[in-house]
PDB file of C-alpha atoms in Angstrom:
ATOM      1  CA  UNK G   1      -5.621 -13.659  20.511  1.00  0.00           C
ATOM      2  CA  UNK G   2      -2.245 -11.917  19.901  1.00  0.00           C
ATOM      3  CA  UNK G   3      -0.200  -9.887  22.765  1.00  0.00           C
ATOM      4  CA  UNK G   4       0.186  -6.396  22.330  1.00  0.00           C
ATOM      5  CA  UNK G   5       2.685  -4.560  21.657  1.00  0.00           C
ATOM      6  CA  UNK G   6       3.927  -0.554  22.897  1.00  0.00           C
ATOM      7  CA  UNK G   7       6.492   1.916  22.316  1.00  0.00           C
ATOM      8  CA  UNK G   8       4.411   2.715  26.041  1.00  0.00           C
ATOM      9  CA  UNK G   9       5.459  -0.437  27.090  1.00  0.00           C
ATOM     10  CA  UNK G  10       8.363  -1.331  26.431  1.00  0.00           C
ATOM     11  CA  UNK G  11      10.625  -0.796  29.495  1.00  0.00           C
ATOM     12  CA  UNK G  12      15.063  -0.359  29.757  1.00  0.00           C
ATOM     13  CA  UNK G  13      16.208   0.238  32.947  1.00  0.00           C
ATOM     14  CA  UNK G  14      17.434   3.618  33.898  1.00  0.00           C
ATOM     15  CA  UNK G  15      20.213   4.183  37.184  1.00  0.00           C
ATOM     16  CA  UNK G  16      17.390   6.856  38.396  1.00  0.00           C
ATOM     17  CA  UNK G  17      20.317   9.761  40.299  1.00  0.00           C
ATOM     18  CA  UNK G  18      18.667  10.359  43.344  1.00  0.00           C
ATOM     19  CA  UNK G  19      17.849   6.774  44.059  1.00  0.00           C
ATOM     20  CA  UNK G  20      21.476   5.527  42.574  1.00  0.00           C
ATOM     21  CA  UNK G  21      18.879   2.335  41.745  1.00  0.00           C
ATOM     22  CA  UNK G  22      18.113   0.566  38.760  1.00  0.00           C
ATOM     23  CA  UNK G  23      14.206   1.191  37.579  1.00  0.00           C
ATOM     24  CA  UNK G  24      12.331   0.626  34.843  1.00  0.00           C
ATOM     25  CA  UNK G  25      10.742   3.860  32.807  1.00  0.00           C
ATOM     26  CA  UNK G  26       8.669   3.988  30.070  1.00  0.00           C
ATOM     27  CA  UNK G  27       9.604   4.421  26.387  1.00  0.00           C
ATOM     28  CA  UNK G  28       8.045   7.647  24.860  1.00  0.00           C
ATOM     29  CA  UNK G  29       5.721   8.481  21.867  1.00  0.00           C
ATOM     30  CA  UNK G  30       4.829  11.632  20.091  1.00  0.00           C
ATOM     31  CA  UNK G  31       1.633  12.286  20.404  1.00  0.00           C
ATOM     32  CA  UNK G  32      -1.189  11.714  18.525  1.00  0.00           C
ATOM     33  CA  UNK G  33       1.309   8.247  17.446  1.00  0.00           C
ATOM     34  CA  UNK G  34      -1.005   4.647  16.701  1.00  0.00           C
ATOM     35  CA  UNK G  35       0.053   2.489  18.750  1.00  0.00           C
ATOM     36  CA  UNK G  36       1.708  -0.509  17.579  1.00  0.00           C
ATOM     37  CA  UNK G  37      -0.390  -4.116  17.360  1.00  0.00           C
ATOM     38  CA  UNK G  38       0.472  -7.974  16.782  1.00  0.00           C
ATOM     39  CA  UNK G  39      -2.242 -10.056  15.731  1.00  0.00           C
ATOM     40  CA  UNK G  40      -3.210 -12.729  13.786  1.00  0.00           C
ATOM     41  CA  UNK G  41      -4.161 -12.215  10.056  1.00  0.00           C
ATOM     42  CA  UNK G  42      -5.555 -14.124   7.113  1.00  0.00           C
ATOM     43  CA  UNK G  43      -2.337 -14.084   4.979  1.00  0.00           C
ATOM     44  CA  UNK G  44      -3.372 -15.182   0.795  1.00  0.00           C
ATOM     45  CA  UNK G  45      -0.710 -13.960  -1.573  1.00  0.00           C
ATOM     46  CA  UNK G  46       2.382 -12.723   0.335  1.00  0.00           C
ATOM     47  CA  UNK G  47       4.258 -11.364  -3.033  1.00  0.00           C
ATOM     48  CA  UNK G  48       6.674  -8.575  -3.246  1.00  0.00           C
ATOM     49  CA  UNK G  49       4.832  -5.416  -3.578  1.00  0.00           C
ATOM     50  CA  UNK G  50       1.591  -7.417  -3.889  1.00  0.00           C
ATOM     51  CA  UNK G  51       0.192  -9.441  -0.670  1.00  0.00           C
ATOM     52  CA  UNK G  52      -3.136  -9.692  -0.352  1.00  0.00           C
ATOM     53  CA  UNK G  53      -4.185  -9.849   4.197  1.00  0.00           C
ATOM     54  CA  UNK G  54      -6.760 -10.316   5.953  1.00  0.00           C
ATOM     55  CA  UNK G  55      -7.034  -8.181   9.910  1.00  0.00           C
ATOM     56  CA  UNK G  56      -9.560  -9.328  12.418  1.00  0.00           C
ATOM     57  CA  UNK G  57     -13.285  -7.390  11.571  1.00  0.00           C
ATOM     58  CA  UNK G  58     -12.785  -7.300   7.918  1.00  0.00           C
ATOM     59  CA  UNK G  59     -15.175  -8.629   6.256  1.00  0.00           C
ATOM     60  CA  UNK G  60     -12.838  -8.978   2.496  1.00  0.00           C
ATOM     61  CA  UNK G  61      -9.004  -8.530   2.469  1.00  0.00           C
ATOM     62  CA  UNK G  62      -7.120  -6.232   1.349  1.00  0.00           C
ATOM     63  CA  UNK G  63      -3.985  -5.181  -0.859  1.00  0.00           C
ATOM     64  CA  UNK G  64      -1.243  -4.104   1.482  1.00  0.00           C
ATOM     65  CA  UNK G  65       0.987  -1.161  -0.254  1.00  0.00           C
ATOM     66  CA  UNK G  66       4.558  -0.371   0.228  1.00  0.00           C
ATOM     67  CA  UNK G  67       5.331   2.646   2.009  1.00  0.00           C
ATOM     68  CA  UNK G  68       7.907   3.113  -1.583  1.00  0.00           C
ATOM     69  CA  UNK G  69       5.093   1.954  -3.510  1.00  0.00           C
ATOM     70  CA  UNK G  70       1.740   3.721  -2.017  1.00  0.00           C
ATOM     71  CA  UNK G  71       4.459   6.909  -2.843  1.00  0.00           C
ATOM     72  CA  UNK G  72       5.176   6.319  -6.469  1.00  0.00           C
ATOM     73  CA  UNK G  73       1.171   6.309  -6.740  1.00  0.00           C
ATOM     74  CA  UNK G  74       0.218   9.352  -4.774  1.00  0.00           C
ATOM     75  CA  UNK G  75       2.899  10.967  -6.990  1.00  0.00           C
ATOM     76  CA  UNK G  76       1.765  10.335  -9.732  1.00  0.00           C
ATOM     77  CA  UNK G  77      -1.892  11.274  -8.444  1.00  0.00           C
ATOM     78  CA  UNK G  78      -0.172  14.644  -7.247  1.00  0.00           C
ATOM     79  CA  UNK G  79       1.540  15.550 -10.650  1.00  0.00           C
ATOM     80  CA  UNK G  80      -2.266  15.000 -12.811  1.00  0.00           C
ATOM     81  CA  UNK G  81      -3.910  16.940  -9.554  1.00  0.00           C
ATOM     82  CA  UNK G  82      -0.846  19.868 -10.310  1.00  0.00           C
ATOM     83  CA  UNK G  83      -1.206  18.945 -13.697  1.00  0.00           C
ATOM     84  CA  UNK G  84      -5.092  20.119 -14.045  1.00  0.00           C
ATOM     85  CA  UNK G  85      -5.765  23.055 -11.777  1.00  0.00           C
ATOM     86  CA  UNK G  86      -3.295  25.255 -13.706  1.00  0.00           C
ATOM     87  CA  UNK G  87      -4.504  24.019 -17.388  1.00  0.00           C
ATOM     88  CA  UNK G  88      -1.659  21.905 -18.160  1.00  0.00           C
ATOM     89  CA  UNK G  89      -3.919  18.059 -18.224  1.00  0.00           C
ATOM     90  CA  UNK G  90      -1.955  17.795 -22.135  1.00  0.00           C
ATOM     91  CA  UNK G  91       1.337  16.671 -23.241  1.00  0.00           C
ATOM     92  CA  UNK G  92       3.220  13.514 -23.633  1.00  0.00           C
ATOM     93  CA  UNK G  93       4.228  13.970 -19.380  1.00  0.00           C
ATOM     94  CA  UNK G  94       0.586  14.473 -18.496  1.00  0.00           C
ATOM     95  CA  UNK G  95      -0.615  11.203 -20.942  1.00  0.00           C
ATOM     96  CA  UNK G  96       2.171   9.491 -19.324  1.00  0.00           C
ATOM     97  CA  UNK G  97       1.656  10.433 -15.946  1.00  0.00           C
ATOM     98  CA  UNK G  98      -2.568   9.006 -16.450  1.00  0.00           C
ATOM     99  CA  UNK G  99      -0.875   6.295 -18.141  1.00  0.00           C
ATOM    100  CA  UNK G 100       1.707   5.131 -14.985  1.00  0.00           C
ATOM    101  CA  UNK G 101      -0.864   6.010 -12.637  1.00  0.00           C
ATOM    102  CA  UNK G 102      -3.972   3.402 -14.474  1.00  0.00           C
ATOM    103  CA  UNK G 103      -1.605   0.257 -14.819  1.00  0.00           C
ATOM    104  CA  UNK G 104      -0.363   0.454 -11.500  1.00  0.00           C
ATOM    105  CA  UNK G 105      -3.546   1.070  -9.702  1.00  0.00           C
ATOM    106  CA  UNK G 106      -5.042  -1.536 -12.596  1.00  0.00           C
ATOM    107  CA  UNK G 107      -2.554  -4.232 -12.216  1.00  0.00           C
ATOM    108  CA  UNK G 108      -3.128  -4.296  -8.334  1.00  0.00           C
ATOM    109  CA  UNK G 109      -6.727  -4.701  -8.948  1.00  0.00           C
ATOM    110  CA  UNK G 110      -6.031  -7.653 -11.291  1.00  0.00           C
ATOM    111  CA  UNK G 111      -3.738  -9.041  -9.264  1.00  0.00           C
ATOM    112  CA  UNK G 112      -6.114  -8.852  -5.599  1.00  0.00           C
ATOM    113  CA  UNK G 113      -9.136 -10.531  -8.250  1.00  0.00           C
ATOM    114  CA  UNK G 114      -6.599 -13.231  -9.116  1.00  0.00           C
ATOM    115  CA  UNK G 115      -5.928 -13.897  -5.882  1.00  0.00           C
ATOM    116  CA  UNK G 116      -9.610 -14.043  -4.444  1.00  0.00           C
ATOM    117  CA  UNK G 117     -10.354 -16.168  -7.653  1.00  0.00           C
ATOM    118  CA  UNK G 118      -7.795 -18.298  -6.867  1.00  0.00           C
ATOM    119  CA  UNK G 119      -9.453 -18.077  -2.482  1.00  0.00           C
ATOM    120  CA  UNK G 120     -13.174 -18.804  -3.510  1.00  0.00           C
ATOM    121  CA  UNK G 121     -13.864 -15.529  -2.448  1.00  0.00           C
ATOM    122  CA  UNK G 122     -16.309 -12.957  -3.895  1.00  0.00           C
ATOM    123  CA  UNK G 123     -14.554  -9.115  -4.637  1.00  0.00           C
ATOM    124  CA  UNK G 124     -16.159  -6.515  -2.687  1.00  0.00           C
ATOM    125  CA  UNK G 125     -16.511  -3.971  -5.798  1.00  0.00           C
ATOM    126  CA  UNK G 126     -18.431  -4.778  -8.789  1.00  0.00           C
ATOM    127  CA  UNK G 127     -17.993  -4.624 -11.612  1.00  0.00           C
ATOM    128  CA  UNK G 128     -15.119  -6.405 -12.293  1.00  0.00           C
ATOM    129  CA  UNK G 129     -11.415  -5.092 -13.991  1.00  0.00           C
ATOM    130  CA  UNK G 130     -10.362  -6.511 -17.014  1.00  0.00           C
ATOM    131  CA  UNK G 131      -6.969  -6.578 -18.380  1.00  0.00           C
ATOM    132  CA  UNK G 132      -8.146  -3.509 -21.104  1.00  0.00           C
ATOM    133  CA  UNK G 133      -8.816  -1.192 -18.680  1.00  0.00           C
ATOM    134  CA  UNK G 134      -4.676  -1.314 -18.656  1.00  0.00           C
ATOM    135  CA  UNK G 135      -3.498   1.973 -21.290  1.00  0.00           C
ATOM    136  CA  UNK G 136      -1.292   2.623 -23.334  1.00  0.00           C
ATOM    137  CA  UNK G 137      -0.931   6.773 -25.494  1.00  0.00           C
ATOM    138  CA  UNK G 138       2.363   5.965 -26.404  1.00  0.00           C
ATOM    139  CA  UNK G 139       2.118   2.269 -28.339  1.00  0.00           C
ATOM    140  CA  UNK G 140       5.325   1.098 -29.973  1.00  0.00           C
ATOM    141  CA  UNK G 141       5.591   1.691 -33.853  1.00  0.00           C
ATOM    142  CA  UNK G 142       6.438  -2.337 -35.352  1.00  0.00           C
ATOM    143  CA  UNK G 143       9.679  -1.192 -35.908  1.00  0.00           C
ATOM    144  CA  UNK G 144      10.511  -0.664 -32.438  1.00  0.00           C
ATOM    145  CA  UNK G 145      11.588  -3.849 -30.390  1.00  0.00           C
ATOM    146  CA  UNK G 146      11.652  -3.236 -25.829  1.00  0.00           C
ATOM    147  CA  UNK G 147      14.963  -3.647 -24.240  1.00  0.00           C
ATOM    148  CA  UNK G 148      15.526  -6.545 -22.796  1.00  0.00           C
TER     149      UNK G 148
END
């Protein structure tokens, strides 16, 4: 079983003015803050920005999304929602956001499914996602090429 580290559990030496002695004083944490813990995880994939892990007590592994990637997904979802709320759910910018959000999420689930397949783990969802669920609202003309 992993040890628990918390900001409350960390102690620092401070000189207490009234006694003139060194003493251990707990560091404070913000109200409502969750305590950090160190636990063992089953790690199925460590790919950068695509880690797949299973914490203790969970039936299925989960996909880790780094904070910057999560912010991109939230930004795109918010832009789509705001456009819909303001009756602006049309045009290239809107479709570009829909395409990007869909493809980022579908890419993640395809990777997740591949990792679970490789470890012979059933999917926690049905039906299975396929690459056909990736969308392209702005296909390149035959004469256009992608810069590499």
